[in-house]
PDB file of C-alpha atoms and ligand atoms in Angstrom:
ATOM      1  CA  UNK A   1      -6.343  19.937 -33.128  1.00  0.00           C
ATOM      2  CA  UNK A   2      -5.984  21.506 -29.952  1.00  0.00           C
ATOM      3  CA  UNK A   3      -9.438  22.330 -29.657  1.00  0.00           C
ATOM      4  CA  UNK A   4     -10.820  19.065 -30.772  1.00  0.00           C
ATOM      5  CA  UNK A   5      -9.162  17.733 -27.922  1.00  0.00           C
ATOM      6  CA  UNK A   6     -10.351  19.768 -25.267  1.00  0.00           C
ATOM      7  CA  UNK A   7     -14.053  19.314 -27.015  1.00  0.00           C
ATOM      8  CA  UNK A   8     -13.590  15.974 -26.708  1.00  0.00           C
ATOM      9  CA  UNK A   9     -12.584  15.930 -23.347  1.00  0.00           C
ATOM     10  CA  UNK A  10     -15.048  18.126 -22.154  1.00  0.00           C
ATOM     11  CA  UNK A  11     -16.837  16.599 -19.452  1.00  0.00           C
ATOM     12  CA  UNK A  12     -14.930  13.547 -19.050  1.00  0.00           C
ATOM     13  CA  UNK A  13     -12.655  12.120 -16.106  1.00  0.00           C
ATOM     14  CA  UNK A  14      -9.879  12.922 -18.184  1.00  0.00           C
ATOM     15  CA  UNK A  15     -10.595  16.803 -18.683  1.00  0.00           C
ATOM     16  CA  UNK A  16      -9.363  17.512 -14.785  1.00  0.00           C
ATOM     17  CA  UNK A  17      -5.663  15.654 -15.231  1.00  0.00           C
ATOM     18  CA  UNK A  18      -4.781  12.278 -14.279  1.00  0.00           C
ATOM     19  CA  UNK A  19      -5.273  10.638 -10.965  1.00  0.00           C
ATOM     20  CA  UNK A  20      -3.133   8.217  -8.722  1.00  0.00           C
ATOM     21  CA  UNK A  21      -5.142   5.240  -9.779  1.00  0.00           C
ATOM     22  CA  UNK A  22      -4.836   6.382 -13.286  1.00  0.00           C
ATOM     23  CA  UNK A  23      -0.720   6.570 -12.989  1.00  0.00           C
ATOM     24  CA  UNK A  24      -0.913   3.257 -10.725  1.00  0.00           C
ATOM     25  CA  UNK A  25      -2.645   1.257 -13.259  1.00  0.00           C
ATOM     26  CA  UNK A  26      -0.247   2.503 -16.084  1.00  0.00           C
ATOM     27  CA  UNK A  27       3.164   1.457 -14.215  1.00  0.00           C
ATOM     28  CA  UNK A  28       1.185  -1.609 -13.796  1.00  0.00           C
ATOM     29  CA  UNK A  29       0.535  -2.058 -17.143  1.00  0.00           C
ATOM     30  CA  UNK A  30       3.887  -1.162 -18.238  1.00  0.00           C
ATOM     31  CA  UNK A  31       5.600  -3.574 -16.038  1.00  0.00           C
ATOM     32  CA  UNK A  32       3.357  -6.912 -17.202  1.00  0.00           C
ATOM     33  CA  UNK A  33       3.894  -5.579 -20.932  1.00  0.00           C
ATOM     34  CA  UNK A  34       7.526  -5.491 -20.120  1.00  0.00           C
ATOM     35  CA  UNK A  35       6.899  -8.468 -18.040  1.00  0.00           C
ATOM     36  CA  UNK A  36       5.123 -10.509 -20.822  1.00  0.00           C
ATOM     37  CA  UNK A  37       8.066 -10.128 -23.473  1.00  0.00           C
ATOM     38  CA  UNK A  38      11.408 -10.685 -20.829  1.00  0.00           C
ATOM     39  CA  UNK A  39       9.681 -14.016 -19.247  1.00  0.00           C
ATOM     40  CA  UNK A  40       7.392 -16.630 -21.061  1.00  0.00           C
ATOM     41  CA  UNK A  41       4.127 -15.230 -19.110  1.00  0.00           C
ATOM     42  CA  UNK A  42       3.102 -14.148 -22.369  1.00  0.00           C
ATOM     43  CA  UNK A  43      -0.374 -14.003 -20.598  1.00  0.00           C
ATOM     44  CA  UNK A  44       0.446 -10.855 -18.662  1.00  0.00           C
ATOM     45  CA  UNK A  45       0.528  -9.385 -22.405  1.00  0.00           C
ATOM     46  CA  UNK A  46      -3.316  -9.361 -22.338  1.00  0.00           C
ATOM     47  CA  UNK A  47      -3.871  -8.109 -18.478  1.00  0.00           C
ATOM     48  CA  UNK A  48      -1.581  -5.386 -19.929  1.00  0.00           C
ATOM     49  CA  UNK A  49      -4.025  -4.234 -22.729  1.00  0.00           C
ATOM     50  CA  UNK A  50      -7.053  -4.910 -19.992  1.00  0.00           C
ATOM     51  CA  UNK A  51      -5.467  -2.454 -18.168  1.00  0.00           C
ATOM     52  CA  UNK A  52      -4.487   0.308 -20.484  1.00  0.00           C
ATOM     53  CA  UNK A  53      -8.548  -0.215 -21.743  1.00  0.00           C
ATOM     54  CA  UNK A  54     -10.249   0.276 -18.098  1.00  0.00           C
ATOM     55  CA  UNK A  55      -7.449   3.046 -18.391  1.00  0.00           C
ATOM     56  CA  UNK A  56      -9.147   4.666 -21.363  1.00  0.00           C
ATOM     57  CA  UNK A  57     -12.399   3.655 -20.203  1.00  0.00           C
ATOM     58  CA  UNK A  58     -11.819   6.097 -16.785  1.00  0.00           C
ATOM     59  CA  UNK A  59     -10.343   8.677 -18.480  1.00  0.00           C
ATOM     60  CA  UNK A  60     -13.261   8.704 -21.273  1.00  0.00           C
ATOM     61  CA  UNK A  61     -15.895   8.125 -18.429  1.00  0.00           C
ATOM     62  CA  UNK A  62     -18.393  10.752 -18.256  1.00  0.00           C
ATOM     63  CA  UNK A  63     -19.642  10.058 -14.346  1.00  0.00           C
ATOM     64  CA  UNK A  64     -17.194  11.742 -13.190  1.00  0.00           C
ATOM     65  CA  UNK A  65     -18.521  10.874  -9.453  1.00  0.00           C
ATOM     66  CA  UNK A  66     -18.097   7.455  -9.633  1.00  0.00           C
ATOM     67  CA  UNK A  67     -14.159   7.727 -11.069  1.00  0.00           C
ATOM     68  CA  UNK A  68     -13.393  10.076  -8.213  1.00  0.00           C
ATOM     69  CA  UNK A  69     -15.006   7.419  -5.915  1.00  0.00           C
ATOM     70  CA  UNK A  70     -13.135   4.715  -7.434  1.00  0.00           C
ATOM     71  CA  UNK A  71      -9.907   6.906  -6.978  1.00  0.00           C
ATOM     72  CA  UNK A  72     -10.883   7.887  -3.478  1.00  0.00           C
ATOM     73  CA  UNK A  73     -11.036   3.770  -2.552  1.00  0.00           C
ATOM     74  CA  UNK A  74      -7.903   2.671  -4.370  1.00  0.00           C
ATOM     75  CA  UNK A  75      -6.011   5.435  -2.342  1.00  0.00           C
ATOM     76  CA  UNK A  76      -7.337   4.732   0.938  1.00  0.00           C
ATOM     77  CA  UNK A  77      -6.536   0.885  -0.244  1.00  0.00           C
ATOM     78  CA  UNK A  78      -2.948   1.986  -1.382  1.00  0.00           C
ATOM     79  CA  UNK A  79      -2.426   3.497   1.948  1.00  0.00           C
ATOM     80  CA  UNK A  80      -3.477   0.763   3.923  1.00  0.00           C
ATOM     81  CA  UNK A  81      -0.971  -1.372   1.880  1.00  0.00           C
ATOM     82  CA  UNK A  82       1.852   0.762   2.386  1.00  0.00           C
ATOM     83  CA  UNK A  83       1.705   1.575   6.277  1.00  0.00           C
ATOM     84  CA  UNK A  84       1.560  -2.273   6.776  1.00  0.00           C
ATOM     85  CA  UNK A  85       4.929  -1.815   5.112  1.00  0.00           C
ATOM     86  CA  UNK A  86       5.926   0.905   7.038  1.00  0.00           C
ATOM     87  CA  UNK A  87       4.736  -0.412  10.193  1.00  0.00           C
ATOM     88  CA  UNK A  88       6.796  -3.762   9.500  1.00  0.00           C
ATOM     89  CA  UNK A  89      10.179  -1.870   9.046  1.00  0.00           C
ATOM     90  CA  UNK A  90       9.690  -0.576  12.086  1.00  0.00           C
ATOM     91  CA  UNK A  91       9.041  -3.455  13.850  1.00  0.00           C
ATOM     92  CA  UNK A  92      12.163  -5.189  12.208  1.00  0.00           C
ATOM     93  CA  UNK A  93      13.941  -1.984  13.437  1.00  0.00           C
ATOM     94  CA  UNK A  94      12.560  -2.319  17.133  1.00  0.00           C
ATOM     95  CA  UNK A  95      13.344  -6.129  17.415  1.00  0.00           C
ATOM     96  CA  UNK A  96      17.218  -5.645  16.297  1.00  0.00           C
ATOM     97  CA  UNK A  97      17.228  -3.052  19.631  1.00  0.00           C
ATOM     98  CA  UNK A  98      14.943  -4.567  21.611  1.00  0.00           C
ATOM     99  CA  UNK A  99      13.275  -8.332  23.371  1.00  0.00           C
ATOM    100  CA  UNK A 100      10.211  -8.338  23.440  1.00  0.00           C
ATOM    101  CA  UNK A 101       8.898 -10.137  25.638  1.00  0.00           C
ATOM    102  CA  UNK A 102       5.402 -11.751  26.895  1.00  0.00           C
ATOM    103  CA  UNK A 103       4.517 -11.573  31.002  1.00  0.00           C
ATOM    104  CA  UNK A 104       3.791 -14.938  32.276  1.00  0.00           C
ATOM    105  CA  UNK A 105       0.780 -14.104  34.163  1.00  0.00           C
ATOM    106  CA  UNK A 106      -0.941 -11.553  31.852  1.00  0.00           C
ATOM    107  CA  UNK A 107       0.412 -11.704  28.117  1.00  0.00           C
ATOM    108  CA  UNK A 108       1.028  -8.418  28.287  1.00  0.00           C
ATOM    109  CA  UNK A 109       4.045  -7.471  25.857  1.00  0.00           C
ATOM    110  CA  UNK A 110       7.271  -6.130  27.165  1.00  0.00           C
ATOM    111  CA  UNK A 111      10.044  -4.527  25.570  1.00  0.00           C
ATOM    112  CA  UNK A 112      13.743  -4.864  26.906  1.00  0.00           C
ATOM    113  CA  UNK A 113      16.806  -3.553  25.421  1.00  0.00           C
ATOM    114  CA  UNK A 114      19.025  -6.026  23.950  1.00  0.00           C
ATOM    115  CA  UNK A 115      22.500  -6.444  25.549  1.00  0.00           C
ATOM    116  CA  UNK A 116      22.200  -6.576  29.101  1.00  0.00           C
ATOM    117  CA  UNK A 117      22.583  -9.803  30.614  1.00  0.00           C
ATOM    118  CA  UNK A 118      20.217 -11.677  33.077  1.00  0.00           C
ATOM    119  CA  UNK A 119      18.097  -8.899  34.145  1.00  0.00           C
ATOM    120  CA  UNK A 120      14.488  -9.766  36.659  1.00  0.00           C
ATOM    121  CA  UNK A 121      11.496  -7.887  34.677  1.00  0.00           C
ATOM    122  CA  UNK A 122       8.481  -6.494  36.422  1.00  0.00           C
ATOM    123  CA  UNK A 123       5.320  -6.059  33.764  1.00  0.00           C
ATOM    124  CA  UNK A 124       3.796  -2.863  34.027  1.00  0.00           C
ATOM    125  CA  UNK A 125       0.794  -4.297  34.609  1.00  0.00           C
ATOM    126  CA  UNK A 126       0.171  -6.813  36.655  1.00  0.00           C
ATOM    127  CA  UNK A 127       3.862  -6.132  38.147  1.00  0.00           C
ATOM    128  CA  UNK A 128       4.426 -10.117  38.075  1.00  0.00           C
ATOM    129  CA  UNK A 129       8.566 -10.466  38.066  1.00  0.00           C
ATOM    130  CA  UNK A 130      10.468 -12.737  36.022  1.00  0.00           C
ATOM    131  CA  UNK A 131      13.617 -13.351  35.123  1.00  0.00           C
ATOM    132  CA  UNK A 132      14.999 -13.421  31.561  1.00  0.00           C
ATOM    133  CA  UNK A 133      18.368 -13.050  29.211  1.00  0.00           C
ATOM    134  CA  UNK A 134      18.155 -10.163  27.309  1.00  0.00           C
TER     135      UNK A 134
HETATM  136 ZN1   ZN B 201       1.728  -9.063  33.643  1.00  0.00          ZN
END
């Protein structure tokens, strides 16, 4: 059985292991299945099964080049999702410390720590002053 298997397999995607767009497309399909029966979006039901078939479909694939390409895009995609994320905790972080604040003249952003009363800021760059509550 074993060996039937690894026959089959030989050749395909699926032969070198899963890949992150593999395991990302499973959760996914896993959470509209569970999705589809909890809530009456029954539809999700089918993107489910759509899912689990491209599933099959990559991991049956025998151009192997193309599924590592495909995997190679969704991560770089994946990425760029989840640094946006990043990137606005962060922020959220910095704007509970800090004002930030525009110079009049230039636009250029400053940031001020929070807390400190009426306080005259120069900008950096085109050292314009102003005077703001921080
Ligand atoms: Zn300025």
């Amino acid at each position: 059985m074993r060996n039937f298997f690894s026959r089959f397999f030989q050749g395909r995607y699926g032969s070198y292991g899963t890949d992150k767009l593999t395991r990302f497309l499973l959760i996914l399909a896993v959470i509209n299945l569970l999705v589809s029966i909890c809530t009456p979006f029954g539809f999700l039901y089918y993107i489910a099964v759509a899912l689990m078939v491209y599933n099959c479909y990559r991991l049956l694939s025998h151009n192997i080049s193309a599924r590592y390409r495909e995997n190679e895009r969704f991560e770089r995609v994946f990425k760029k999702i989840t640094g946006l994320f990043k990137r606005t905790r962060s922020e959220l972080y910095t704007r509970k410390k800090y004002h930030i604040y525009t110079c009049p003249n230039c636009n250029q952003k400053i940031r001020i720590p929070r807390g400190k009363g009426q306080i005259i800021i120069r900008c950096p760059k085109c050292l314009t002053e102003f005077q703001k509550k921080s």
